[in-house]
Coordinates of C-alpha atoms and ligand atoms in Angstrom, one line a residue:
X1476 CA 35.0 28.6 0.6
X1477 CA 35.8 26.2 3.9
X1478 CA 31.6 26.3 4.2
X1479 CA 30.8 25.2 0.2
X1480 CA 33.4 22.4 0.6
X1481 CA 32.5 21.4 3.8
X1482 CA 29.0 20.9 2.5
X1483 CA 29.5 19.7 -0.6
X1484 CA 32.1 16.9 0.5
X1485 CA 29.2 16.3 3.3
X1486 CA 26.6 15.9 0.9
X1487 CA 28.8 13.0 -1.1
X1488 CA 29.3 11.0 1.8
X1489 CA 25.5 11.3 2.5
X1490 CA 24.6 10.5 -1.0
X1491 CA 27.0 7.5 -0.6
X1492 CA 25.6 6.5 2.2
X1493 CA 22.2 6.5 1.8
X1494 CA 23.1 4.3 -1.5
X1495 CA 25.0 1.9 0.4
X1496 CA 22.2 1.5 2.6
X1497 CA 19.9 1.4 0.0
X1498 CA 21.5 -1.7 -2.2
X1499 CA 22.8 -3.4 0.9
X1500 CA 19.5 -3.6 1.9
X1501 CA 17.5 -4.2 -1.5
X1502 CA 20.9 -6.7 -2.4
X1503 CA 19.8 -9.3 0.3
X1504 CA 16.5 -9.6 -0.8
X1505 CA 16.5 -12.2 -3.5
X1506 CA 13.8 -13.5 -5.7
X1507 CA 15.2 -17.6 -5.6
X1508 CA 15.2 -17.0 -1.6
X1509 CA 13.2 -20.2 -1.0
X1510 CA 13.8 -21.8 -3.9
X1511 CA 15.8 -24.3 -1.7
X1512 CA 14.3 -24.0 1.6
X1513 CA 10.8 -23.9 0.6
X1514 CA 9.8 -24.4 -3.3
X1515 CA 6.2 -25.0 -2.8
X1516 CA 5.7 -21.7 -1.0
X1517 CA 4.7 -19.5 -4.5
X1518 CA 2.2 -21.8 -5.6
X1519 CA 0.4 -22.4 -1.6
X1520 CA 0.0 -18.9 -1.7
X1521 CA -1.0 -18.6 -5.3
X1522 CA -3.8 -20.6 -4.9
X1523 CA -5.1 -19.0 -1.8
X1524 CA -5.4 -15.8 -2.9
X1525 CA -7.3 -16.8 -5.8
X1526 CA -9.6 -19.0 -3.8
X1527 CA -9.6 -15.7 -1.7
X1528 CA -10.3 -13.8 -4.5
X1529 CA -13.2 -16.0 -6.0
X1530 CA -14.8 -15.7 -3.0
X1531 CA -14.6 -12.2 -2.2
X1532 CA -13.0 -9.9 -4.9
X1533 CA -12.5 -7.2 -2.6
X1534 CA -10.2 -9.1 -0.6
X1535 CA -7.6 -8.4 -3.7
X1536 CA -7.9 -5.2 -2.6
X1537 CA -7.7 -5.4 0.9
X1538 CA -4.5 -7.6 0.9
X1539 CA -2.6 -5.8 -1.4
X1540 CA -3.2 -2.5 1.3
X1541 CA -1.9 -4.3 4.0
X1542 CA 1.5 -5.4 2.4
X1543 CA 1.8 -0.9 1.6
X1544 CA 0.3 -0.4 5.4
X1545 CA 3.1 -3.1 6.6
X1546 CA 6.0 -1.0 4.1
X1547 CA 5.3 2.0 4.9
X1548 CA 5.9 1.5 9.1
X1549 CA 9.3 0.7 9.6
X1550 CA 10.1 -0.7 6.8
X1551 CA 8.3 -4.7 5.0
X1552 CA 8.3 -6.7 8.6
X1553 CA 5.1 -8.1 8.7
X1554 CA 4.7 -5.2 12.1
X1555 CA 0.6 -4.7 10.8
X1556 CA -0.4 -8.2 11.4
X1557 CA 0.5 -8.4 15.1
X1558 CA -2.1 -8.6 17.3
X1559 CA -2.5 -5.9 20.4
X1560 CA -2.5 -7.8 23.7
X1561 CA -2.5 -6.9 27.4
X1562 CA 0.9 -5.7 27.4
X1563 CA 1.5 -4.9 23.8
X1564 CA -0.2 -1.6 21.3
X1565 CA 0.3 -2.5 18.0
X1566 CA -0.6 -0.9 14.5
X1567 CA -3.6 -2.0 13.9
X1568 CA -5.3 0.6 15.6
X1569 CA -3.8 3.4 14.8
X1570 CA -5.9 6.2 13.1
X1571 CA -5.2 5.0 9.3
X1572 CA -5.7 1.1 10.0
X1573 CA -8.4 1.0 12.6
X1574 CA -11.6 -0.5 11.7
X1575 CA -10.0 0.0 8.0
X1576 CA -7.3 -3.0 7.1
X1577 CA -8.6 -6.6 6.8
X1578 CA -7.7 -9.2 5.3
X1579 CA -6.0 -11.2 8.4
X1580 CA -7.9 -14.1 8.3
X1581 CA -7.1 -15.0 5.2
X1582 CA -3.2 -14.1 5.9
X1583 CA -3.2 -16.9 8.9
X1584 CA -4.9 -18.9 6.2
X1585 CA -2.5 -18.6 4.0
X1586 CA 1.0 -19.0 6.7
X1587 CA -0.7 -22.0 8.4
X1588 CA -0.6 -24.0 5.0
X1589 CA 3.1 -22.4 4.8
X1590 CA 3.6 -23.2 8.0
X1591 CA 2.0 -27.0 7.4
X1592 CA 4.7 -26.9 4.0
X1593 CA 8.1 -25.6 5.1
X1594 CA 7.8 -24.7 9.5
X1595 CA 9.3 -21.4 10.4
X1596 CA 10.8 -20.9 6.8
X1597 CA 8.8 -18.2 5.5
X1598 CA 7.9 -14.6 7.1
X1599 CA 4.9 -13.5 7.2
X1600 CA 6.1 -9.9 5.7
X1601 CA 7.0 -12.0 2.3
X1602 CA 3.4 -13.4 2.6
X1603 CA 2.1 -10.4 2.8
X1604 CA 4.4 -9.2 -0.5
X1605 CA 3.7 -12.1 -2.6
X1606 CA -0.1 -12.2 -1.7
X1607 CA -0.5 -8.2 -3.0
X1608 CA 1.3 -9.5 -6.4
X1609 CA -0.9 -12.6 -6.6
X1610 CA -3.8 -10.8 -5.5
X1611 CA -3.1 -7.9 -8.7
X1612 CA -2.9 -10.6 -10.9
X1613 CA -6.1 -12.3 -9.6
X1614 CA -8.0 -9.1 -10.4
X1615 CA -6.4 -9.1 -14.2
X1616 CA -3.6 -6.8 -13.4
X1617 CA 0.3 -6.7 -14.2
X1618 CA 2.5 -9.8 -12.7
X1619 CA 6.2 -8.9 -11.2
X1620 CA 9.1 -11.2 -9.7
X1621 CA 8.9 -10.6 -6.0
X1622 CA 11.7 -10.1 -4.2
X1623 CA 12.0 -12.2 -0.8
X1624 CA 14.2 -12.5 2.2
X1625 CA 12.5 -10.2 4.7
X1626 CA 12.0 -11.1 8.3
X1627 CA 9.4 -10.5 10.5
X1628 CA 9.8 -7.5 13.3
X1629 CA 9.1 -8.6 16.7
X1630 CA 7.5 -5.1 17.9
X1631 CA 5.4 -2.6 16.2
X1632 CA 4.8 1.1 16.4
X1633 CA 1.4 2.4 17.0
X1634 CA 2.8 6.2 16.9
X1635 CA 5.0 5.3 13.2
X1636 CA 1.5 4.0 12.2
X1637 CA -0.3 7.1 12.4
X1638 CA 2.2 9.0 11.5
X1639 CA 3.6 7.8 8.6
X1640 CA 0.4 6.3 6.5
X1641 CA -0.8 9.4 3.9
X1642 CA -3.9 10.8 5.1
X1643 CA -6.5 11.3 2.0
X1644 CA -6.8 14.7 3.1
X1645 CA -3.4 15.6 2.1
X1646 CA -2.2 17.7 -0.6
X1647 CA -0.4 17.3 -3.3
X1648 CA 3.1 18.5 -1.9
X1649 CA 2.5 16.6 1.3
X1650 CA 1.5 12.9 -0.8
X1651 CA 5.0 13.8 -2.2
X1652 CA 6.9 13.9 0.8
X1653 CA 4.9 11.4 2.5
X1654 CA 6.5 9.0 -0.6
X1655 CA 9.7 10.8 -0.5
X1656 CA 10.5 10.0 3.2
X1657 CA 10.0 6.2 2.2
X1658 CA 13.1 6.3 -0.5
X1659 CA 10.1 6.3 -3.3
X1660 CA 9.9 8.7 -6.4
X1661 CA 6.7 11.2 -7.4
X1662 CA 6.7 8.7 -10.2
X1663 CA 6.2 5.7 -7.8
X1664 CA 3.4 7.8 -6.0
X1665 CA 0.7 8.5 -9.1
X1666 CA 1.7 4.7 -10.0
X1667 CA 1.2 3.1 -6.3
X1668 CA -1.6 5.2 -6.4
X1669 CA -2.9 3.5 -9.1
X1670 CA -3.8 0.3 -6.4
X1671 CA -6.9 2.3 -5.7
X1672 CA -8.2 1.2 -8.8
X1673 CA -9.8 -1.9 -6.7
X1674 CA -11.3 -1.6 -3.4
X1675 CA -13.8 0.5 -1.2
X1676 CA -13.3 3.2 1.1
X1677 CA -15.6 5.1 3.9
X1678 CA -17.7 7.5 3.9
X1679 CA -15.8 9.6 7.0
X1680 CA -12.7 9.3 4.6
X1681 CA -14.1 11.2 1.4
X1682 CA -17.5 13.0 3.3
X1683 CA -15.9 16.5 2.8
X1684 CA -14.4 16.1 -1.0
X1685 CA -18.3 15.0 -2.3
X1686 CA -19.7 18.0 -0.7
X1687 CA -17.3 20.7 -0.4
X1688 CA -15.0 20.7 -3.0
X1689 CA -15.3 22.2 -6.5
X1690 CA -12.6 19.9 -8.8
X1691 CA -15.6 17.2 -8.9
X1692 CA -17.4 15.9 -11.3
X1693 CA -21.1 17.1 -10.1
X1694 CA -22.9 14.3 -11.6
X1695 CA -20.2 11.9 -9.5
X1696 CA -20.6 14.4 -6.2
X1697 CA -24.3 14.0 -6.4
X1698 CA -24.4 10.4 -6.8
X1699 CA -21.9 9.8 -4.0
X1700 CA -23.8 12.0 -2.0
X1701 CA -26.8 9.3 -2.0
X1702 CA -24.6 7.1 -0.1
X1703 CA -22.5 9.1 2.5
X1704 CA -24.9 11.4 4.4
X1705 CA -23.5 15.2 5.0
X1706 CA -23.9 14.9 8.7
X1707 CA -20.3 14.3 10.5
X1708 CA -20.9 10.7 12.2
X1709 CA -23.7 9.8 10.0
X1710 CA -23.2 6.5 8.0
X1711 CA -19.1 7.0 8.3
X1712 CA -18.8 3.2 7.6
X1713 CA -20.6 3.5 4.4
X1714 CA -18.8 1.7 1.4
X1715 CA -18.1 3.6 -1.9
X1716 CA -15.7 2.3 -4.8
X1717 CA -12.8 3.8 -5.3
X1718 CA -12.8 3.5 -8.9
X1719 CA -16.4 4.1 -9.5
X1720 CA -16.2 2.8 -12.9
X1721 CA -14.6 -1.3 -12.4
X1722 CA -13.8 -1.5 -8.8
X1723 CA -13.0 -5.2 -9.0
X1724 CA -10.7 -5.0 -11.8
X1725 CA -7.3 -4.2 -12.3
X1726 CA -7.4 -1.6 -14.9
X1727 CA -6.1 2.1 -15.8
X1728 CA -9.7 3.1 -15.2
X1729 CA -9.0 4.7 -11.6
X1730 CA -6.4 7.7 -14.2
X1731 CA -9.6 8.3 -16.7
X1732 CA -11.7 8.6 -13.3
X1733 CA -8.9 11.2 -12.4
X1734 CA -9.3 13.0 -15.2
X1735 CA -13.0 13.0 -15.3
X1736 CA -12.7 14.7 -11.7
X1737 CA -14.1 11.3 -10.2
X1738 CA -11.5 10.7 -8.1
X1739 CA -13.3 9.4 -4.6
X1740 CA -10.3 11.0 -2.0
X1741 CA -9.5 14.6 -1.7
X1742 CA -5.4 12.8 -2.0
X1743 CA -6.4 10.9 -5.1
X1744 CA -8.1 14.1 -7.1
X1745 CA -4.7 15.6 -5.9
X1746 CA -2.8 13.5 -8.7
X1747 CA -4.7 15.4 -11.2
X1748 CA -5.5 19.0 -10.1
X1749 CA -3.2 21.4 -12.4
X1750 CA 0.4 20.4 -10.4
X1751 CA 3.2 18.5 -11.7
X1752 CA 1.6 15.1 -11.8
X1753 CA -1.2 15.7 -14.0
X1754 CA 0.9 14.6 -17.2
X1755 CA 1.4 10.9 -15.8
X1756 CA -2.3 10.8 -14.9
X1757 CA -3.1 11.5 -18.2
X1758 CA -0.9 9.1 -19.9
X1759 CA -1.6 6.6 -17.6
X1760 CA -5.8 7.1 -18.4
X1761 CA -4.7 6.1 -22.1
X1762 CA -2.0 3.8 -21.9
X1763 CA -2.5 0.6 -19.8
X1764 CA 0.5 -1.1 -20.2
X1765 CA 2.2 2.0 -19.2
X1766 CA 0.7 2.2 -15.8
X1767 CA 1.0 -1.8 -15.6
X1768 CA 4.8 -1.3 -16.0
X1769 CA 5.5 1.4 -13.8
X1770 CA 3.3 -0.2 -11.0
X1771 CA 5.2 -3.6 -10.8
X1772 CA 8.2 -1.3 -10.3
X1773 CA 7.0 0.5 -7.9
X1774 CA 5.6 -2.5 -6.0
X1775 CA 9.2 -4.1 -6.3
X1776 CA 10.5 -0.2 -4.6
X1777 CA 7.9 0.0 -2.0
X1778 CA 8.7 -4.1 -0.9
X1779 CA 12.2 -3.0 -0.3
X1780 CA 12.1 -0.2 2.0
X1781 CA 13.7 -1.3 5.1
X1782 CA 13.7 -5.3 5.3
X1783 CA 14.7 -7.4 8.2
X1784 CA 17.5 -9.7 7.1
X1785 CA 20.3 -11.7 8.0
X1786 CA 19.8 -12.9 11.2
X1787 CA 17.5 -9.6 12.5
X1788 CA 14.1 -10.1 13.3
X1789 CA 12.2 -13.4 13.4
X1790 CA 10.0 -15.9 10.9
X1791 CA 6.8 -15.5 12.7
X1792 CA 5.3 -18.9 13.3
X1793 CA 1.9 -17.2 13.6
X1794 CA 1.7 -13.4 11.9
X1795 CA -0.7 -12.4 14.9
X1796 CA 1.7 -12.7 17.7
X1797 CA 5.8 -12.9 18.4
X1798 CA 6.9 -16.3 18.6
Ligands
LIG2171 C1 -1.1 7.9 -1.8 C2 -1.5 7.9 -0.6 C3 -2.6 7.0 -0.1 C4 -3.7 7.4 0.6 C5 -3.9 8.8 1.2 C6 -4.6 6.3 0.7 C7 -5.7 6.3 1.5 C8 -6.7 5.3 1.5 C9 -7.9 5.4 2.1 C10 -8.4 6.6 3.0 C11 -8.6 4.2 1.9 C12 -10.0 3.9 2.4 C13 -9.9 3.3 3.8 C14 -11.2 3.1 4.5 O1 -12.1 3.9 4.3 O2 -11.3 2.2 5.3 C15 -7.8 3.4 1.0 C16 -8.1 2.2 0.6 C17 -7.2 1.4 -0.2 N1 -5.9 1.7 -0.5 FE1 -5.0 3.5 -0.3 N2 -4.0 5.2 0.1 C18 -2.9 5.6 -0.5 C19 -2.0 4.8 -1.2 C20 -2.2 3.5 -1.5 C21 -1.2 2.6 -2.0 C22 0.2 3.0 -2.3 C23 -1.9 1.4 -2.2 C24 -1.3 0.1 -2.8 C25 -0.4 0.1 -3.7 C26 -3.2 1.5 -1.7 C27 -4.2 0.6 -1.8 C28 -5.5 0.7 -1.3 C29 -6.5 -0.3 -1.5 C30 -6.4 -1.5 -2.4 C31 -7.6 0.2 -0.8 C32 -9.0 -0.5 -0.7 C33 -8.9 -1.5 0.4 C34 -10.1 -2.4 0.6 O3 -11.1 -2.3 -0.1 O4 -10.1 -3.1 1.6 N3 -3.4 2.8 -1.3 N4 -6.6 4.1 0.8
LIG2172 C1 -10.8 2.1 17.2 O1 -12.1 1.9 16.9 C2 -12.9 1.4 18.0 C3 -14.3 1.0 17.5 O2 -14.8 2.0 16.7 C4 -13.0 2.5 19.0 O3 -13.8 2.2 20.1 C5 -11.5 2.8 19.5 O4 -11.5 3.9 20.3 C6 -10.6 3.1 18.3 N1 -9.3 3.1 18.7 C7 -8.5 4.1 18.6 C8 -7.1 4.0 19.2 O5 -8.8 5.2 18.1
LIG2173 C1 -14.4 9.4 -18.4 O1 -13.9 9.8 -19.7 C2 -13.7 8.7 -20.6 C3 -13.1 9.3 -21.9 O2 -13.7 10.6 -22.2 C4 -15.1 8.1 -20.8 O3 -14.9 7.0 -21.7 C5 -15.6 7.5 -19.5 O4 -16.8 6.9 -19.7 C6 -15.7 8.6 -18.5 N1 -16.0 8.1 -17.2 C7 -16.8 8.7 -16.4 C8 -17.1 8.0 -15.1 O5 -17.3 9.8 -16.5

């Protein structure tokens, strides 16, 4: 009796707790942050992620994976933009980001005209946010109100880096966790997931899924195969599409790829494999605005885990390097 109430009253304060520190945090983000201090800043970055965009559409891609490889280490703090120096490891490479992320010359594009607009105003983790939102909607997908407020970290974690960022190898159960451990849903997962439905990855990340694994479309494996030799270390930088059919636009086509059994990553393939998650990969392959809505919610969940606020942290005055 003493050990059920001991644990249940245990299990209330815990669940009280983790929402206190769960609207504390998400309460002092604020989408009118810089209304005041900085009302140009939207547009300035607006426009250089489309002239980013026009240039290169993959960048679209690529910037909107950096604000979920900043999120997902200790929290929205801009930590995957600093720079490793003499004295300092930072994330960028760690297993999951190294010769992977890009995208950071275009950030310090972007904060030097914010920098130019409104000095030491703006962090460069809200860049980062509101460039993966304007970067969506560059490549025709859904628009969301970003939430701002966050301040940039003044270290980084090379070891947080490699462990926390999903490996494609993982499983089903494991991508769930992997989400779970960041305060985000099963729900958010399939939908985040959906971001893959722009961009390219490497060969070395998907070599064993085109040749070993049986949920594949054959016609898909054997097409793959004529771009990602078998051999391990052979062409591992090799480019493929993640979303074989439109992989510069913004569409639900990355779900019908799902269920064709043309997913590109062992993890993405997972989504759709007989488990649990296999009924909002199928909705989702027929109902676009669906997957647009849930994705701009789960964007706004993954932008709030753990922000800098208040006075913690710093507004980076250039993204690569502590001020
Ligand atoms: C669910 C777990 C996830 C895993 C295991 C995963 C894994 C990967 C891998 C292995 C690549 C290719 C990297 C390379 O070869 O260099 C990649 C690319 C990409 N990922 Fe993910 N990812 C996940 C979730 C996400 C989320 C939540 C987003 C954003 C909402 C995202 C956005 C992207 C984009 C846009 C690219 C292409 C980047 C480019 O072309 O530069 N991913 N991901
Ligand atoms: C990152 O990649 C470079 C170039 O391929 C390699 O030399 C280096 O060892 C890698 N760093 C880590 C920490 O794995
Ligand atoms: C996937 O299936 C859909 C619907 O059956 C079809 O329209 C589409 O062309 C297929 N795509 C691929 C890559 O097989």
């Amino acid at each position: 009796m003493a050990f059920v109430y001991h644990n249940s009253r245990r299990s209330v304060l815990s669940l009280i707790g983790a929402f206190m520190a769960a609207s504390m945090a998400a309460a002092q983000l604020s989408s009118t942050f810089y209304d005041s201090s900085c009302p140009g800043v939207l547009s300035t970055i607006q426009t250089a992620v489309q002239s980013a965009v026009n240039q290169e559409a993959r960048m679209g891609a690529s910037l909107l994976r950096l604000h979920f490889h900043d999120c997902f280490v200790n929290g929205c703090d801009g930590s995957v933009l600093l720079d490793d120096t003499a004295s300092f490891m930072g994330e960028k490479t760690a297993p999951p980001n190294n010769n992977s992320i890009r995208g950071f010359d275009v950030v310090d594009a972007i904060k030097s005209q914010v920098e130019a607009l409104c000095p030491q105003v703006v962090s460069c983790a809200d860049v980062l946010a509101v460039a993966a939102r304007d970067a969506v909607v560059a490549l025709g997908g859904p628009s969301w109100t970003v939430l701002l407020g966050r301040r940039d970290a003044t270290t980084a974690s090379f070891n947080t880096a490699s462990s926390d960022l999903p490996s494609p190898l993982l499983d089903l159960s494991a991508l769930i966790t992997a989400f779970s451990n960041k305060g985000l849903s099963t729900t958010d997962l399939v939908a985040l997931s959906g971001g893959h439905t722009i961009g390219q990855a490497r060969c070395v990340t998907f070599r064993n899924r085109i040749y070993n694994e049986n949920n594949i479309s054959p016609s898909f494996a054997t097409s793959t195969q004529g771009n990602c030799p078998s051999t391990a270390g052979d062409g591992d930088d090799i480019l493929s599409p993640l979303d074989v059919q439109s992989p510069t636009a913004f569409d639900n086509f990355y779900f019908q790829g799902l269920v064709n059994q043309t997913g590109l990553l062992h993890s993405d393939q997972q989504l759709f494999n007989g488990g649990s998650t296999d009924s909002q990969v199928s909705t989702y392959s027929t109902d676009m605005a669906g997957f647009f809505n849930d994705f701009a919610a789960a964007m706004v969940n993954m932008g709030n885990i753990s922000p800098l606020t208040g006075s913690d942290g710093e507004i980076r005055i250039n993204c690569r390097t502590t001020n």
